[in-house]
Structures are given as structure tokens and as C-alpha cells.
mmCIF file of C-alpha atoms in Angstrom:
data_model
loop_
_atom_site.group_PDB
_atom_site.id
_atom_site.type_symbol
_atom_site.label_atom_id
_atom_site.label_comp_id
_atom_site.label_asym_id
_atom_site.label_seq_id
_atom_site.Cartn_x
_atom_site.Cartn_y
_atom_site.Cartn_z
ATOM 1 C CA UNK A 1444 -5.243 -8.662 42.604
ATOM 2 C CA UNK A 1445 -4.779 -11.530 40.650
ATOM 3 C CA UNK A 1446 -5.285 -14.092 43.398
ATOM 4 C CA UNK A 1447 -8.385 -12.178 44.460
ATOM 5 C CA UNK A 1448 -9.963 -12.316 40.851
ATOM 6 C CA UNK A 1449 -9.410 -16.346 40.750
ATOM 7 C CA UNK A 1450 -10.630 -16.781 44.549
ATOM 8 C CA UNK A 1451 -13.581 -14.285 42.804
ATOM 9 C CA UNK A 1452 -13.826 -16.901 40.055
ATOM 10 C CA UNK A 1453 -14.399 -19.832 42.541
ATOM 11 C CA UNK A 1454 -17.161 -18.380 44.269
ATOM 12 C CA UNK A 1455 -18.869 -17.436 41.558
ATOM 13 C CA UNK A 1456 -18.758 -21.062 40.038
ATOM 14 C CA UNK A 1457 -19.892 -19.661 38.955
ATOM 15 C CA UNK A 1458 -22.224 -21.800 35.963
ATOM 16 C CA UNK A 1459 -28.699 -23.790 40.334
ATOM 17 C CA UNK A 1460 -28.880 -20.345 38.152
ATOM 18 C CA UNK A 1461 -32.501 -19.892 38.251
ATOM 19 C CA UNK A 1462 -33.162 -17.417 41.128
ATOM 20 C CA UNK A 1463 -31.881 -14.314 42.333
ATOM 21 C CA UNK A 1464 -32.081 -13.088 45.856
ATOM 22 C CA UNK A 1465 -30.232 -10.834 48.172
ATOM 23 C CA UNK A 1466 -28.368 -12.352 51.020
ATOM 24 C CA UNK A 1467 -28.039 -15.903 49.959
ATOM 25 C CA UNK A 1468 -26.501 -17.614 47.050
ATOM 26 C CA UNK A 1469 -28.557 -17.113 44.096
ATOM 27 C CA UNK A 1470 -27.994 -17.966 39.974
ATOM 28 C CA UNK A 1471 -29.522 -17.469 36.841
ATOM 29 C CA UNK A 1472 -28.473 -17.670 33.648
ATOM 30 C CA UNK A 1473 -29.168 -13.754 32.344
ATOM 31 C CA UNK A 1474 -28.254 -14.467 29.011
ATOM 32 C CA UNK A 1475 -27.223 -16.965 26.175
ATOM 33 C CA UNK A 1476 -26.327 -17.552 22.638
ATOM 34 C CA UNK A 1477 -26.276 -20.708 20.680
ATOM 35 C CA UNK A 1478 -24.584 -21.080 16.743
ATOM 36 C CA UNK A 1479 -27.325 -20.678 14.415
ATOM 37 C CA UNK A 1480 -25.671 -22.461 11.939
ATOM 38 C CA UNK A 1481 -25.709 -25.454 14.372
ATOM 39 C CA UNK A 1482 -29.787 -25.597 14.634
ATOM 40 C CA UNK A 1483 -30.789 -27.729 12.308
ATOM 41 C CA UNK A 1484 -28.143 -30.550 13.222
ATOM 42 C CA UNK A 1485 -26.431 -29.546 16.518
ATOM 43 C CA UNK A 1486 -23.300 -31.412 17.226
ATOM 44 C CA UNK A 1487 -23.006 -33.833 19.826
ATOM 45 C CA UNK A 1488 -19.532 -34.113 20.921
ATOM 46 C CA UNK A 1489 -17.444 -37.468 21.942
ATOM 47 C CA UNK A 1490 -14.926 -35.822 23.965
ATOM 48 C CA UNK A 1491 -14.798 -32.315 25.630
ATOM 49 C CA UNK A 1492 -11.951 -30.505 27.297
ATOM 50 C CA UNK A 1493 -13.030 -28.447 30.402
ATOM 51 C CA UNK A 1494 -10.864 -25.104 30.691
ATOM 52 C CA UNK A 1495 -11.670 -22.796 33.919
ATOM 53 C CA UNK A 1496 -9.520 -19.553 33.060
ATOM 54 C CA UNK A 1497 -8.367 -19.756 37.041
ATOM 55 C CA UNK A 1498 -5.008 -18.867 38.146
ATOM 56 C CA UNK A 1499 -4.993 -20.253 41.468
ATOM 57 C CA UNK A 1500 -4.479 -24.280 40.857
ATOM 58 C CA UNK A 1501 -6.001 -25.680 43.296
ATOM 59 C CA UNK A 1502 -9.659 -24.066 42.561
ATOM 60 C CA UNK A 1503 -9.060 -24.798 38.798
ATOM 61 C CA UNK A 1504 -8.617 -28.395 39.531
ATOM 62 C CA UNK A 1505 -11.455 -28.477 41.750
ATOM 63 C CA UNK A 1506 -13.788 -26.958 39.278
ATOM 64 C CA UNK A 1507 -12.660 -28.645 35.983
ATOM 65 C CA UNK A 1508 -12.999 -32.446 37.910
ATOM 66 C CA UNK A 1509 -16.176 -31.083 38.963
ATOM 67 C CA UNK A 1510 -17.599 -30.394 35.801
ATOM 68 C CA UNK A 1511 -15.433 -33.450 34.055
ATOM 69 C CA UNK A 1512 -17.879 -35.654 36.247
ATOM 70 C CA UNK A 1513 -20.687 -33.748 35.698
ATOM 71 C CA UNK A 1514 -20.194 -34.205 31.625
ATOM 72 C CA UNK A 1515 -19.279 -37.846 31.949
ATOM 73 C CA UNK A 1516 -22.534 -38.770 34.149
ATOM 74 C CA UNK A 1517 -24.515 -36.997 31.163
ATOM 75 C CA UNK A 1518 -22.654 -39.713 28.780
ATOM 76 C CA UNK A 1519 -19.876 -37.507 27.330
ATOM 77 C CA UNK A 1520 -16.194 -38.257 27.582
ATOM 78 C CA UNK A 1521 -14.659 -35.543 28.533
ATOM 79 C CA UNK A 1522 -11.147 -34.805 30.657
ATOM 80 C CA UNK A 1523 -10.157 -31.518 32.648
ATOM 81 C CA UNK A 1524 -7.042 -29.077 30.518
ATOM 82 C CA UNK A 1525 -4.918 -28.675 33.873
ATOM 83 C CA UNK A 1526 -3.848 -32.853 32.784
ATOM 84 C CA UNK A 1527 -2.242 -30.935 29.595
ATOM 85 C CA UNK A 1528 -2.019 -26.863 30.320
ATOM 86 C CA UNK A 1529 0.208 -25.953 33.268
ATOM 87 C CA UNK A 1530 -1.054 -22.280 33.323
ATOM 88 C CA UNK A 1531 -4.170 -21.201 31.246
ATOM 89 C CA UNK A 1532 -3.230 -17.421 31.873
ATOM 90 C CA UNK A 1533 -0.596 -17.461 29.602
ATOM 91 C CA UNK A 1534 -1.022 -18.131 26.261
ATOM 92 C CA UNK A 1535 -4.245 -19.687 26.751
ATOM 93 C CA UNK A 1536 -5.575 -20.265 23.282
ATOM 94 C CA UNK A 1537 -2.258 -21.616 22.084
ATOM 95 C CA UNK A 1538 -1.971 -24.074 25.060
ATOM 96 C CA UNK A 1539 -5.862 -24.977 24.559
ATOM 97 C CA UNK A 1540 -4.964 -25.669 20.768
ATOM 98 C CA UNK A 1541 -2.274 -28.213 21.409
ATOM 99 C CA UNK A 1542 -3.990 -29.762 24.129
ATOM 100 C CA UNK A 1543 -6.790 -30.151 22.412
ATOM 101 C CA UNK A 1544 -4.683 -31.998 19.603
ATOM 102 C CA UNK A 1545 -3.366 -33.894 21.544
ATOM 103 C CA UNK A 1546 -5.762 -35.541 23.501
ATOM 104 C CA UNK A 1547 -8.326 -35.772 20.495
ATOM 105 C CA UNK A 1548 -11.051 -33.649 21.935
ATOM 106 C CA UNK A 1549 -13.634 -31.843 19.428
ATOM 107 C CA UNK A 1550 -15.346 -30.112 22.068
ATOM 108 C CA UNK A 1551 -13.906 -27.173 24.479
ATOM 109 C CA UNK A 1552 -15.928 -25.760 27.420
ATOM 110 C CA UNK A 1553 -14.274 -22.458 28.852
ATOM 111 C CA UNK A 1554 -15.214 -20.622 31.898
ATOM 112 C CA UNK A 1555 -14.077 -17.278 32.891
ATOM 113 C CA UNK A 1556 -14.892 -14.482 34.917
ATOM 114 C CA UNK A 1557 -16.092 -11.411 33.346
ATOM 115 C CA UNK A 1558 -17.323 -8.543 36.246
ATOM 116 C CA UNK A 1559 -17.828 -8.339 39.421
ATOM 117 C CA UNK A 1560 -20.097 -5.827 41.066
ATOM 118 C CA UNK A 1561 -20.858 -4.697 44.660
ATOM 119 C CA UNK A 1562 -24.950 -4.024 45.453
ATOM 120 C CA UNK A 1563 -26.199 -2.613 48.189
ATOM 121 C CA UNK A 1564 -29.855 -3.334 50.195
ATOM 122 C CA UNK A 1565 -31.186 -1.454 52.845
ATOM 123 C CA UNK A 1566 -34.082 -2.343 55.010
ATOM 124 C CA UNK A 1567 -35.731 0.803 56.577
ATOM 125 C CA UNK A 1568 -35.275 1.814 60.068
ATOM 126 C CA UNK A 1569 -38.975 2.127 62.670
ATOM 127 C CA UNK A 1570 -39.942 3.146 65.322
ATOM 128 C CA UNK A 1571 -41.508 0.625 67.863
ATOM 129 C CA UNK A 1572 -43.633 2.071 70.928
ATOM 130 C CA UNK A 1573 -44.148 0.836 74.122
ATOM 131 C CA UNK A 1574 -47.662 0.009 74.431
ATOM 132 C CA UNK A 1575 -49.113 0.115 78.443
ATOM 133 C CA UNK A 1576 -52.765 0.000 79.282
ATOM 134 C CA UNK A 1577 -52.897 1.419 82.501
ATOM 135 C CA UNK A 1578 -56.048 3.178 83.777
ATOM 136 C CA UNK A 1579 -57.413 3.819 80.523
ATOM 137 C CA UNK A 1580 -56.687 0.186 79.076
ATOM 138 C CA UNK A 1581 -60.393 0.237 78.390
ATOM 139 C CA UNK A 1582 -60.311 3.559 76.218
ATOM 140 C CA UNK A 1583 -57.089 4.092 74.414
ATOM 141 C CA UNK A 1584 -53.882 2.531 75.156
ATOM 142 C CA UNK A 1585 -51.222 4.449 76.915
ATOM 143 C CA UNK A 1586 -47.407 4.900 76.656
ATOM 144 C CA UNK A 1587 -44.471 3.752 78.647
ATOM 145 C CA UNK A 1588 -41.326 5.524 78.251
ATOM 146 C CA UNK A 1589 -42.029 6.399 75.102
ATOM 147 C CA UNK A 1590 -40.199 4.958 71.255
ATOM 148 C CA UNK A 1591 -37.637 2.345 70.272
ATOM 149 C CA UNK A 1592 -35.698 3.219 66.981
ATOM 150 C CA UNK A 1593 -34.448 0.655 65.212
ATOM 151 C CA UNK A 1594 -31.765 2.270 62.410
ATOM 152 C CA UNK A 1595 -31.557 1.124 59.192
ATOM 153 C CA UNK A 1596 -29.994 -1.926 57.695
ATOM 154 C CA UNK A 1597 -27.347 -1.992 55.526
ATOM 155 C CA UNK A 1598 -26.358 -5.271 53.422
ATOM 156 C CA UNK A 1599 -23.733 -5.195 51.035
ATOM 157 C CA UNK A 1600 -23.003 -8.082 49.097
ATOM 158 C CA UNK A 1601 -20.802 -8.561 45.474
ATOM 159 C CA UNK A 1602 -22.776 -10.006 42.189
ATOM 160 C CA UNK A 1603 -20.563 -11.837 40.321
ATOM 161 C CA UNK A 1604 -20.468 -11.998 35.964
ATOM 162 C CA UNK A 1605 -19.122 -15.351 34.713
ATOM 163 C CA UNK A 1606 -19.352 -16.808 31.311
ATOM 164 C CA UNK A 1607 -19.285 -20.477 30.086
ATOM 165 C CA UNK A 1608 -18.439 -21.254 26.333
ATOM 166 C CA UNK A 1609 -18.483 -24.356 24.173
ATOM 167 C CA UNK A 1610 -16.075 -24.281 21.178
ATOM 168 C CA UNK A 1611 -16.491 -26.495 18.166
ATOM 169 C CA UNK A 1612 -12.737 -27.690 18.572
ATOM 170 C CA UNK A 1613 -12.083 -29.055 14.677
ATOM 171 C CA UNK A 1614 -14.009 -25.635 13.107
ATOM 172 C CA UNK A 1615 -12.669 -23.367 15.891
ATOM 173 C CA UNK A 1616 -16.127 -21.923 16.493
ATOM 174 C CA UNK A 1617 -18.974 -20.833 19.005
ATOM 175 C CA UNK A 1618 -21.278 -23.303 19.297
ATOM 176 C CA UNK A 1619 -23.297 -21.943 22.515
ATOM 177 C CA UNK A 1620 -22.379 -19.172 25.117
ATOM 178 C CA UNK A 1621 -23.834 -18.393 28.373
ATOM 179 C CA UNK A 1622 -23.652 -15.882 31.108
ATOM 180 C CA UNK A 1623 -24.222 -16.199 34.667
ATOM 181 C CA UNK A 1624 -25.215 -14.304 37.479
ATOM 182 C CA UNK A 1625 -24.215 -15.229 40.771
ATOM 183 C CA UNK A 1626 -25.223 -13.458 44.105
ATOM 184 C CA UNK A 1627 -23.650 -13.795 47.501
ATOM 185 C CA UNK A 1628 -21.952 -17.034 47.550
ATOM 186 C CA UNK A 1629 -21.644 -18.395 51.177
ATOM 187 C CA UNK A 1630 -19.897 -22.516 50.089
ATOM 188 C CA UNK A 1631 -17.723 -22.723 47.493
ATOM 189 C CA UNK A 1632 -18.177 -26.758 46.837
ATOM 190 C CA UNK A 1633 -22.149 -25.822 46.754
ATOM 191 C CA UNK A 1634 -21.522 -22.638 44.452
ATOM 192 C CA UNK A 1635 -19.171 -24.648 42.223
ATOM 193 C CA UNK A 1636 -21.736 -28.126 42.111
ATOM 194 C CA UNK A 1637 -24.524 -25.798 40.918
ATOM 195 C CA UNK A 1638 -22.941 -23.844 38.460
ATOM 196 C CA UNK A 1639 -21.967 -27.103 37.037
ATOM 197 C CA UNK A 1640 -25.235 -28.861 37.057
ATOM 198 C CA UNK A 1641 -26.752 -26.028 35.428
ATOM 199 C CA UNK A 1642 -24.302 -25.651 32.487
ATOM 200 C CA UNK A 1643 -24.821 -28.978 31.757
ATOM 201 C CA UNK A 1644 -28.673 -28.747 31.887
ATOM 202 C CA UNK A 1645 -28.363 -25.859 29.708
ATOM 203 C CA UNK A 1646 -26.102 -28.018 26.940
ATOM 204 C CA UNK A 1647 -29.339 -30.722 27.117
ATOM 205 C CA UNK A 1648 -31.745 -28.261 26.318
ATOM 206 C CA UNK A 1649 -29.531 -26.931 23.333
ATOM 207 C CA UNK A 1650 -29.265 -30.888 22.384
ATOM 208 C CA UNK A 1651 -25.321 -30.700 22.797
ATOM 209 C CA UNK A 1652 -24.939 -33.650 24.698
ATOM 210 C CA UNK A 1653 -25.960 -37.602 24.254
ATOM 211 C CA UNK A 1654 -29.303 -38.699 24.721
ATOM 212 C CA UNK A 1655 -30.935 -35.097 24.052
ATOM 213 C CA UNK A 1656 -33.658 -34.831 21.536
ATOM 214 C CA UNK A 1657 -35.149 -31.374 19.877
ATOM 215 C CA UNK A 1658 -37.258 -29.168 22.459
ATOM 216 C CA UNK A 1659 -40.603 -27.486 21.562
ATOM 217 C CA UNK A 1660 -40.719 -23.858 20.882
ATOM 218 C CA UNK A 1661 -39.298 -21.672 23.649
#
């Protein structure tokens, strides 16, 4: 069960979240928080851990270099916890707090899994006649042998819950929160590249990174 929940974790990664459709993988941000205390001067950080709550290591090392690149591109230092935390699934605050301390980061982004669920779509079954024309093509058209029934179609596919956090490391606060909705995952490198890109999108718009400036009204 455990392994199934981190492979669950990969595919969601979750973090292109803007549309949702059936039968393809599909994103969007559902919902978010950010630190009202923080609005009127947001903090940019100088150095950010990246913490994926994964138990399997080879996925969390894929997805924390993933979105250590993603941060550093955006012109934040940042450096992946696996370096310093041997297994975030036990005792994972405690291990975050040290490692934190010790490589001088004042920023921590976590990522975990929070639900998954299982959907079901169904297209409709119909019935598809044979059309003839015969010898009254010129009236009404005829019938050969009758219907073809196509049955229903069922499509099940999971919808996975993730959430990404950013801690104020020296304060030990929220400073913005997001969950994500992820549909259908078919490539785990794609699903895991635009959950990434999107978090870090998200952290521009909030001004949380260099280089970002206040937005207009939402």
C-alpha cells in the first residue's frame, strides 16, 4: 500500500494545472492560500529546500531535481532534501528542521499527496441502421438486415489530490499553499515537468520568487 501511494504520488506530480478533461492528463490548481500577513511585503527567498513526501527514492529524487531546476532557472538557489533526509516518512518535520539548519535554507517547498479518487464516464450506447435504397430509393429509404447496437462505454480513470506548500523556514510559517488536481496521467516525466512549471508560475504570481513584481487585482 505504501509503494502504491508513492508510485500514486509520482503520477500525480502532481503540481500544466489549468484544464481538466477525462481521458488524458489534465491539471488545475482547484484551490490556494497565500499568508496574509505576507501581502504587503512578500518574502523572496535566497535558498529553498524542495521536500516531496515520497517513499519510493527513486521518484523522490526525480521530482525534487526536477523542481530544484525549475526554481534555480527562475533565479532562486535552491537544493533537493533527499542530499540531507534519508527518509522523509519518518520523522519528517524533525529531519526537515535540521536539514534546513544545516544547509542555510529560509525557504521549504513540500509536496504530498492528499486523496485519490476513482471517476467514472460513460458514453451512451446507439443504435446504427442499415440504410438500402432499393426500389423505393426515390421515396423513402429502405432497410437491410435491420440495427447495429453499439453498448455503452465505460471509462474509468483515478483523479488524484496533491498539495504543494512553501514554509517560511526562520518563522516556521505558511507562506502560500496550493492544491492540485490531476486527471489520468499517461507519462510520468511529462506529469512531473508540468506540475513543476506550474508551482513555480504560481510562486511568480504570488511575487515569491526573484524578479516578480505586484500583480493587478485578481
Amino acid at each position: 500500500m505504501r509503494e502504491m501511494k508513492s508510485h500514486q504520488l509520482l503520477m500525480v506530480i502532481a503540481a500544466g494545472l489549468l484544464v481538466a478533461a477525462s481521458g488524458c492528463s489534465a491539471k488545475r490548481i482547484v484551490s490556494q492560500w497565500s499568508n496574509p500577513d505576507y501581502a504587503s511585503a512578500p518574502p523572496v527567498f535566497k535558498k529553498i529546500m524542495v521536500v516531496g513526501a515520497i517513499e519510493l527514492d527513486a521518484i523522490r529524487r526525480n521530482f525534487e531535481d526536477r523542481f530544484v531546476a525549475e526554481l534555480r532557472a527562475a533565479g532562486v538557489d535552491a537544493l533537493p532534501s533527499y542530499r540531507l533526509v534519508a527518509d522523509p516518512g519518518k520523522d519528517l518535520e524533525g529531519s526537515i528542521k535540521t536539514a534546513v539548519q544545516s544547509a542555510g535554507a529560509d525557504g521549504v517547498l513540500v509536496t504530498r499527496l492528499i486523496r485519490v479518487e476513482q471517476r467514472t464516464d460513460a458514453s451512451p450506447g446507439y443504435y446504427q441502421p442499415y440504410f438500402g435504397f432499393g426500389y423505393y430509393r426515390w421515396y423513402h429509404p429502405g432497410w437491410y438486415g435491420g440495427d447495429y447496437y453499439t453498448a455503452p462505454n465505460f471509462y474509468q480513470y483515478p483523479v488524484y489530490y496533491s498539495e504543494t506548500t512553501l514554509f517560511n523556514a526562520a518563522k516556521n510559517e505558511i507562506v502560500w499553499t496550493g492544491t492540485i488536481r490531476t486527471i489520468d496521467p499517461e507519462n510520468a516525466s511529462e506529469a512531473i515537468e508540468d506540475y513543476v512549471v506550474t508551482i513555480v508560475a504560481a510562486l511568480k504570481v504570488n511575487q515569491l520568487l526573484p524578479g516578480t513584481s505586484p500583480q493587478g487585482g485578481s
